[in-house]
CSV table of C-alpha atoms in Angstrom, one decimal:
chain,number,residue,atom,x,y,z
A,1,UNK,CA,72.0,137.6,185.3
A,2,UNK,CA,71.9,134.5,183.0
A,3,UNK,CA,68.8,134.4,180.9
A,4,UNK,CA,67.2,132.2,178.2
A,5,UNK,CA,67.3,128.9,180.1
A,6,UNK,CA,65.4,126.2,178.2
A,7,UNK,CA,62.3,125.0,180.1
A,8,UNK,CA,63.5,121.6,181.3
A,9,UNK,CA,62.7,119.7,184.4
A,10,UNK,CA,66.0,117.9,184.9
A,11,UNK,CA,69.5,119.3,184.5
A,12,UNK,CA,73.1,118.4,185.0
A,13,UNK,CA,75.4,121.4,185.5
A,14,UNK,CA,79.1,121.7,185.0
A,15,UNK,CA,80.9,124.2,187.2
A,16,UNK,CA,84.6,125.0,187.6
A,17,UNK,CA,87.4,127.4,187.2
A,18,UNK,CA,88.1,128.8,183.8
A,19,UNK,CA,90.2,126.7,181.5
A,20,UNK,CA,89.7,123.4,183.2
A,21,UNK,CA,88.1,121.8,180.2
A,22,UNK,CA,84.3,122.1,180.8
A,23,UNK,CA,83.5,122.9,177.2
A,24,UNK,CA,85.5,119.9,175.9
A,25,UNK,CA,83.7,117.8,178.5
A,26,UNK,CA,80.4,119.1,177.2
A,27,UNK,CA,81.4,118.0,173.7
A,28,UNK,CA,82.1,114.5,175.0
A,29,UNK,CA,78.8,114.3,176.9
A,30,UNK,CA,76.6,115.7,174.1
A,31,UNK,CA,78.4,115.0,170.9
A,32,UNK,CA,78.0,118.7,170.1
A,33,UNK,CA,81.0,121.0,169.7
A,34,UNK,CA,81.1,124.1,172.0
A,35,UNK,CA,83.5,127.0,171.5
A,36,UNK,CA,86.6,126.3,173.5
A,37,UNK,CA,89.5,128.7,173.7
A,38,UNK,CA,93.1,128.8,175.0
A,39,UNK,CA,92.2,132.0,176.8
A,40,UNK,CA,90.4,131.6,180.1
A,41,UNK,CA,86.9,133.0,180.3
A,42,UNK,CA,85.7,132.3,176.8
A,43,UNK,CA,82.3,131.1,178.1
A,44,UNK,CA,80.5,134.0,179.7
A,45,UNK,CA,76.9,132.7,179.5
A,46,UNK,CA,75.7,129.2,180.2
A,47,UNK,CA,75.8,126.7,177.3
A,48,UNK,CA,72.7,124.6,177.4
A,49,UNK,CA,72.3,121.4,175.4
A,50,UNK,CA,68.9,119.8,175.3
A,51,UNK,CA,66.9,117.4,173.3
A,52,UNK,CA,63.6,118.5,171.7
A,53,UNK,CA,61.7,115.4,172.9
A,54,UNK,CA,63.2,115.2,176.4
A,55,UNK,CA,62.8,117.4,179.5
A,56,UNK,CA,66.5,117.1,180.3
A,57,UNK,CA,69.6,119.1,179.5
A,58,UNK,CA,73.3,119.5,180.2
A,59,UNK,CA,74.4,123.0,181.2
A,60,UNK,CA,78.0,124.3,181.1
A,61,UNK,CA,78.2,127.3,183.4
A,62,UNK,CA,80.8,130.0,182.9
A,63,UNK,CA,84.2,129.5,184.5
A,64,UNK,CA,85.0,131.3,187.7
A,65,UNK,CA,88.2,132.5,189.2
A,66,UNK,CA,91.1,134.2,187.4
A,67,UNK,CA,90.5,135.1,183.8
A,68,UNK,CA,93.1,136.9,181.7
A,69,UNK,CA,91.9,140.4,180.8
A,70,UNK,CA,88.8,140.2,182.9
A,71,UNK,CA,88.4,142.8,185.7
A,72,UNK,CA,88.0,141.5,189.3
A,73,UNK,CA,84.5,143.0,189.7
A,74,UNK,CA,83.3,141.3,186.5
A,75,UNK,CA,84.8,138.0,187.7
A,76,UNK,CA,82.9,138.4,191.0
A,77,UNK,CA,79.7,139.2,189.1
A,78,UNK,CA,80.0,136.0,187.0
A,79,UNK,CA,80.5,134.0,190.2
A,80,UNK,CA,77.5,135.6,191.8
A,81,UNK,CA,75.4,134.7,188.7
A,82,UNK,CA,76.6,131.1,188.9
A,83,UNK,CA,75.6,130.8,192.5
A,84,UNK,CA,72.2,132.4,191.9
A,85,UNK,CA,71.6,130.1,188.9
A,86,UNK,CA,72.3,126.9,190.9
A,87,UNK,CA,70.2,128.1,193.9
A,88,UNK,CA,67.3,129.0,191.7
A,89,UNK,CA,67.3,125.7,189.8
A,90,UNK,CA,68.5,123.4,192.5
A,91,UNK,CA,65.3,121.3,192.5
A,92,UNK,CA,65.9,120.5,188.8
A,93,UNK,CA,69.6,119.8,189.1
A,94,UNK,CA,70.2,116.1,189.6
A,95,UNK,CA,74.0,116.4,189.4
A,96,UNK,CA,76.4,119.2,189.9
A,97,UNK,CA,79.8,118.3,188.3
A,98,UNK,CA,82.7,120.3,189.7
A,99,UNK,CA,85.4,120.1,187.0
A,100,UNK,CA,89.0,120.4,188.2
A,101,UNK,CA,92.3,120.6,186.4
A,102,UNK,CA,94.0,117.6,188.0
A,103,UNK,CA,97.4,118.9,187.4
A,104,UNK,CA,97.0,122.4,189.0
A,105,UNK,CA,94.1,122.1,191.4
A,106,UNK,CA,96.0,121.2,194.5
A,107,UNK,CA,98.6,124.0,194.1
A,108,UNK,CA,95.8,126.6,193.4
A,109,UNK,CA,93.8,125.4,196.5
A,110,UNK,CA,96.9,125.5,198.7
A,111,UNK,CA,97.9,128.9,197.5
A,112,UNK,CA,94.5,130.4,198.4
A,113,UNK,CA,94.5,128.6,201.7
A,114,UNK,CA,97.9,130.0,202.6
A,115,UNK,CA,96.6,133.5,201.9
A,116,UNK,CA,93.8,132.9,204.4
A,117,UNK,CA,91.2,132.7,201.6
A,118,UNK,CA,88.6,130.0,201.0
A,119,UNK,CA,89.6,128.4,197.6
A,120,UNK,CA,87.0,128.8,194.9
A,121,UNK,CA,86.9,125.0,194.2
A,122,UNK,CA,86.4,124.1,197.9
A,123,UNK,CA,83.8,126.8,198.2
A,124,UNK,CA,81.9,125.6,195.2
A,125,UNK,CA,82.0,122.0,196.4
A,126,UNK,CA,80.6,123.0,199.8
A,127,UNK,CA,78.0,125.2,198.1
A,128,UNK,CA,76.6,122.4,196.1
A,129,UNK,CA,76.3,120.3,199.2
A,130,UNK,CA,74.6,123.2,201.0
A,131,UNK,CA,71.9,123.5,198.4
A,132,UNK,CA,71.2,119.8,198.4
A,133,UNK,CA,73.1,118.8,195.3
A,134,UNK,CA,75.4,115.8,195.7
A,135,UNK,CA,78.6,116.9,193.9
A,136,UNK,CA,80.6,114.9,191.4
A,137,UNK,CA,84.2,115.9,191.1
A,138,UNK,CA,85.5,115.4,187.6
A,139,UNK,CA,89.3,115.5,187.8
A,140,UNK,CA,90.3,116.3,184.3
A,141,UNK,CA,93.6,116.3,182.3
A,142,UNK,CA,94.7,113.1,184.0
A,143,UNK,CA,97.0,112.5,181.0
A,144,UNK,CA,99.3,115.2,182.5
A,145,UNK,CA,99.6,113.6,186.0
A,146,UNK,CA,102.4,111.1,186.9
A,147,UNK,CA,101.2,109.8,190.4
A,148,UNK,CA,97.5,109.8,189.7
A,149,UNK,CA,96.4,108.0,193.0
A,150,UNK,CA,98.6,110.4,195.1
A,151,UNK,CA,97.1,113.4,193.3
A,152,UNK,CA,93.5,112.1,193.7
A,153,UNK,CA,94.1,111.5,197.4
A,154,UNK,CA,95.4,115.1,197.8
A,155,UNK,CA,92.3,116.5,196.0
A,156,UNK,CA,90.0,114.4,198.1
A,157,UNK,CA,91.8,115.6,201.2
A,158,UNK,CA,91.4,119.3,200.2
A,159,UNK,CA,87.7,118.8,199.6
A,160,UNK,CA,87.2,117.3,203.1
A,161,UNK,CA,86.9,113.8,201.8
A,162,UNK,CA,89.1,111.4,203.8
A,163,UNK,CA,91.6,109.6,201.6
A,164,UNK,CA,92.1,107.1,200.0
A,165,UNK,CA,90.1,108.6,197.1
A,166,UNK,CA,88.9,105.1,196.0
A,167,UNK,CA,86.3,105.1,198.7
A,168,UNK,CA,84.8,108.2,197.1
A,169,UNK,CA,84.6,106.5,193.6
A,170,UNK,CA,80.9,107.6,193.4
A,171,UNK,CA,82.0,111.2,193.9
A,172,UNK,CA,85.5,111.5,192.4
A,173,UNK,CA,85.8,110.7,188.7
A,174,UNK,CA,89.3,110.9,187.0
A,175,UNK,CA,88.8,111.8,183.4
A,176,UNK,CA,90.6,113.0,180.3
A,177,UNK,CA,88.0,114.9,178.3
A,178,UNK,CA,90.4,115.7,175.5
A,179,UNK,CA,90.9,112.0,174.8
A,180,UNK,CA,87.3,111.1,175.3
A,181,UNK,CA,88.1,109.1,178.5
A,182,UNK,CA,85.1,110.0,180.6
A,183,UNK,CA,83.6,106.6,181.6
A,184,UNK,CA,84.2,107.2,185.4
A,185,UNK,CA,82.0,110.4,185.1
A,186,UNK,CA,79.3,108.6,183.2
A,187,UNK,CA,79.2,106.0,185.9
A,188,UNK,CA,78.7,108.7,188.6
A,189,UNK,CA,76.0,110.3,186.5
A,190,UNK,CA,74.2,107.0,186.1
A,191,UNK,CA,74.3,106.6,189.9
A,192,UNK,CA,72.7,110.1,190.3
A,193,UNK,CA,70.0,109.4,187.7
A,194,UNK,CA,69.2,106.1,189.4
A,195,UNK,CA,69.1,107.8,192.9
A,196,UNK,CA,66.6,110.3,191.5
A,197,UNK,CA,64.5,107.5,190.0
A,198,UNK,CA,65.2,108.8,186.5
A,199,UNK,CA,66.5,105.6,184.8
A,200,UNK,CA,64.9,107.0,181.7
A,201,UNK,CA,67.9,109.3,181.4
A,202,UNK,CA,70.5,106.5,181.6
A,203,UNK,CA,70.6,106.5,177.8
A,204,UNK,CA,72.4,109.9,177.8
A,205,UNK,CA,75.4,108.5,179.8
A,206,UNK,CA,75.6,105.0,178.4
């Protein structure tokens, strides 16, 4: 089970499969470099980033799903820990950001669906909703996508959000963390802070 969580009242969590760019996104949000690796599953414990004078933090939770060299039971244990963490701290979490690899997400979701399985990404999206956290879907690596609108429509559809994706602009944020292009995500986070009457946090996503 994850331990050593800083005592903070408000939290934004990043969740998603391994290797979708969560650590890179954390760097863009916080200005602090986190270890990133080509090999999926580098992050096994949450990365918290907080400010000494503020009761707020960003948390990058470990990646779930396939990880090279990681046994199935260990993958399941990590996923269970993620679910428990979110459930336990749901009252403090003002935004749950599901990070997807925009290039591969649809294929992965469809592959699981065809096998009769609930895709991890869909399951995590629905889980956030179930525990009362309004999800934001950060569709990363947009620099590798040719027909971006078509891809975003397909992702919205897979998550049960009726296309066109533009009507979900408060939920779906196309980004390219590697290039520092995350303004759509910042806009979604500003909306969540405002909804929770925490305009004092807007400075973190300005």
